[in-house]
Short mmCIF file of C-alpha atoms in Angstrom, two decimals:
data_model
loop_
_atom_site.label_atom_id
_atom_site.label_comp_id
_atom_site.label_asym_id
_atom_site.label_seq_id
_atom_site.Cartn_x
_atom_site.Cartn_y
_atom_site.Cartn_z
CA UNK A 1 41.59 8.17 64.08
CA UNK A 2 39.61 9.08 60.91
CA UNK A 3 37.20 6.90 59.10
CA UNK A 4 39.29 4.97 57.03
CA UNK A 5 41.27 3.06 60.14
CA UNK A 6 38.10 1.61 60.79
CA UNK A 7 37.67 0.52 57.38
CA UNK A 8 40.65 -0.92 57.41
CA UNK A 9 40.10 -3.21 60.67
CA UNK A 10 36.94 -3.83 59.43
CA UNK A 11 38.89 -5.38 56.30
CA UNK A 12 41.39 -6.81 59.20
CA UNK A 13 38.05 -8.52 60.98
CA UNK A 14 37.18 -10.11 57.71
CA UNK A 15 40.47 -11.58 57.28
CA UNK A 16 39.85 -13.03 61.16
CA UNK A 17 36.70 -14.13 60.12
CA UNK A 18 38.04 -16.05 57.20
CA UNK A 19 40.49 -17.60 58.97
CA UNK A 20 38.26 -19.53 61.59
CA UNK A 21 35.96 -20.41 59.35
CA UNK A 22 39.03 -22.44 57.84
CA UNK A 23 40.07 -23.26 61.35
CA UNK A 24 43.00 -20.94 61.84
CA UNK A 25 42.94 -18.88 65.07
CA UNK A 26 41.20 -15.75 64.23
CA UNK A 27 44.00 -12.78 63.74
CA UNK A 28 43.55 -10.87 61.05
CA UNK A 29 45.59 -8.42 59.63
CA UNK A 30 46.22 -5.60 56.98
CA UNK A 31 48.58 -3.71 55.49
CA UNK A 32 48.38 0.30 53.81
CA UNK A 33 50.52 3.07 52.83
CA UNK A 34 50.20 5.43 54.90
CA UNK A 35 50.32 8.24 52.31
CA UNK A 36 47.87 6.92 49.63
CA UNK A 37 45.74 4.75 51.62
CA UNK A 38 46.37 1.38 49.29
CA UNK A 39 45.52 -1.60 50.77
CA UNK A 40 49.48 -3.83 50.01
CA UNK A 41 48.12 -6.90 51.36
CA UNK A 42 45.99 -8.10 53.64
CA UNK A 43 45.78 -11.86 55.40
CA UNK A 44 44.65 -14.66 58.01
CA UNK A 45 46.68 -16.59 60.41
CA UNK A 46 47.45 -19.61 58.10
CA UNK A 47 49.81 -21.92 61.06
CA UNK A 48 48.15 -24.61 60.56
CA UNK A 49 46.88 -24.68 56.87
CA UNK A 50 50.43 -23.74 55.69
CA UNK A 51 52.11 -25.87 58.69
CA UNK A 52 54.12 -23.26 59.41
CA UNK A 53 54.58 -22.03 63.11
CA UNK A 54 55.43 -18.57 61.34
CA UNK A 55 52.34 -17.64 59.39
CA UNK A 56 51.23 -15.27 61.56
CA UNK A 57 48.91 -12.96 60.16
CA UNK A 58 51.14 -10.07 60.78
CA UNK A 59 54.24 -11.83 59.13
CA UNK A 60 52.02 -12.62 55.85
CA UNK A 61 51.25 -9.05 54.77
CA UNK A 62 54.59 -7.92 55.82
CA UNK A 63 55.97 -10.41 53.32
CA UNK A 64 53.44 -9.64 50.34
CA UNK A 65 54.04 -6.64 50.72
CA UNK A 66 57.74 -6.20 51.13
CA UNK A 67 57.73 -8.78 47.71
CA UNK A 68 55.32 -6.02 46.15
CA UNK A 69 57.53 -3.23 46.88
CA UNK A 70 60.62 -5.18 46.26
CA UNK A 71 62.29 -4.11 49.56
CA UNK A 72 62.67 -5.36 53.24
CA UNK A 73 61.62 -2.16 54.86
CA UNK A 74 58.38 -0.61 54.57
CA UNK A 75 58.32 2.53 56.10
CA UNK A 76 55.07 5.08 55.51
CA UNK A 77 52.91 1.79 55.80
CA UNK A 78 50.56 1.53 58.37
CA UNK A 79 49.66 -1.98 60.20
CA UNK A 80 46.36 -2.78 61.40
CA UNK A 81 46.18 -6.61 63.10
CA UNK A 82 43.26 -7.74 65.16
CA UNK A 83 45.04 -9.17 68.03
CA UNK A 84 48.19 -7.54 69.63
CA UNK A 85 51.27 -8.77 67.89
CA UNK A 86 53.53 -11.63 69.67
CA UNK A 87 57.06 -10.54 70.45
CA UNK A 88 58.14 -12.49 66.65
CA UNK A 89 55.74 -10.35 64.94
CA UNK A 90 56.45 -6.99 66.83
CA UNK A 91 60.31 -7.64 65.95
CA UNK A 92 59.39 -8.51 62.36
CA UNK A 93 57.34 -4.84 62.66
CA UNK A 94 60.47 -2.79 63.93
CA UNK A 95 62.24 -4.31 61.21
CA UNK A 96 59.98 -3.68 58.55
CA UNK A 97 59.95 -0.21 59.94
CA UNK A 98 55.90 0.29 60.30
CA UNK A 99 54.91 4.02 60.69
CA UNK A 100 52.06 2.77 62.94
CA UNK A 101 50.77 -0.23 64.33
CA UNK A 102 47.03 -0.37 64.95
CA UNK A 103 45.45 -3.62 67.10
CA UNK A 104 42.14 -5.01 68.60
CA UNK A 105 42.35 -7.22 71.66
CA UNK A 106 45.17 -7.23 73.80
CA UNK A 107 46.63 -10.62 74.21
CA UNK A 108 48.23 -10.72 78.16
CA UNK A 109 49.27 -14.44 77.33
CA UNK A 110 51.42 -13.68 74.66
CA UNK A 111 51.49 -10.19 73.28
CA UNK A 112 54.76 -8.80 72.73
CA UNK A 113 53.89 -4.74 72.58
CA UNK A 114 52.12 -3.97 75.56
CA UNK A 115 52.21 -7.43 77.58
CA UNK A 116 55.28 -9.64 77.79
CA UNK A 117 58.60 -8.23 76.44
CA UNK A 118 57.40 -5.20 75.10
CA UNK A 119 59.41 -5.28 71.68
CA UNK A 120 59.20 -1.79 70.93
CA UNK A 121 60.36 -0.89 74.53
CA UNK A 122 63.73 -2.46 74.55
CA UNK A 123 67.00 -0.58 74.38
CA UNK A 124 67.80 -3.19 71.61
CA UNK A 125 64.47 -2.21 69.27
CA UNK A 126 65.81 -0.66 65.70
CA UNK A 127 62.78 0.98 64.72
CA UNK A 128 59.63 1.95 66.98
CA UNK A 129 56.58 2.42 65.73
CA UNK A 130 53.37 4.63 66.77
CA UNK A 131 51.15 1.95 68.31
CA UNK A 132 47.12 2.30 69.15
CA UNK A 133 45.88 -0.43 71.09
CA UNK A 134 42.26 -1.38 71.69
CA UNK A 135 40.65 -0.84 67.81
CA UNK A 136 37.29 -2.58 67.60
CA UNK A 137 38.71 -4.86 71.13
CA UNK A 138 35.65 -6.05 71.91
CA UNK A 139 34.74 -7.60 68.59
CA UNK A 140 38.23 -8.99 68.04
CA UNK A 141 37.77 -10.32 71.10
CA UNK A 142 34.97 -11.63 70.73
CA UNK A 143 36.04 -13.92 67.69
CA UNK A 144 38.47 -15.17 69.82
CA UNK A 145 36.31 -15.94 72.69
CA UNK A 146 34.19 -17.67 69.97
CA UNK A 147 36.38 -19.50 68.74
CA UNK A 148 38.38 -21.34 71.64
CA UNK A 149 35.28 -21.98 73.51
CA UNK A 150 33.87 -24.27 70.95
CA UNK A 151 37.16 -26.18 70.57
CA UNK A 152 37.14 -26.93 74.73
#
């Protein structure tokens, strides 16, 4: 991993950090090409602000930026999400066709790469896509931690 992946969760943590300040769960995500190093879009969870059980982090820059680049798949683009991606978002990613998928925390509850179905595991997954777990996990999970324990 070279300096700019961090740069880019860093600009994933932000978007995290935005979103619980507005009361969203904090997940945070970005998206780049891979080959220039453009940031295509980059989002909070927005569930509850948008009241939409869908807007997932993940799902939002995957839309912007498949709008951007006028087509459905978006292969060469990199994905960097704070938390690990729930089995809807990791589909969404093989569809999309993501040339890598970098996450924070790992989310045993209801991850969908390494914990539960494991998406990208399945005889049935399209499109598979380099995946590196555990990028700045203690801070993402940290906002997390944060944020549930002052809502109990």
């Amino acid at each position: 991993m070279d300096g700019n992946n961090s740069s880019y969760m860093e600009l994933a943590l932000a978007e995290a950090e935005a979103a619980a300040a507005a009361g969203e769960v904090p997940v945070g995500a970005v998206l780049v090409d891979g080959d220039t190093g453009e940031v295509l879009a980059a989002a909070g969870n927005r569930v509850e602000s948008g009241h939409d059980p869908s807007a997932h982090a993940e799902l939002l820059v995957l839309r912007a930026a498949a709008a951007k680049r006028a087509s459905p798949r978006l292969g060469g683009c990199d994905l960097y999400v704070t938390l690990e991606p729930c089995p809807m978002c990791a589909q969404a990613i093989s569809f999309a066709r993501i040339r890598r998928l970098y996450f924070g925390a790992s989310d045993a509850k209801g991850g969908g790469v390494e914990n539960g179905p494991r998406i990208f595991a399945q005889p049935t997954c399209h499109h598979r896509p380099e995946v590196y777990g555990g990028m700045d996990e203690s801070r993402a999970a940290a906002l997390l931690r944060e944020f549930f324990s002052a809502r109990r």
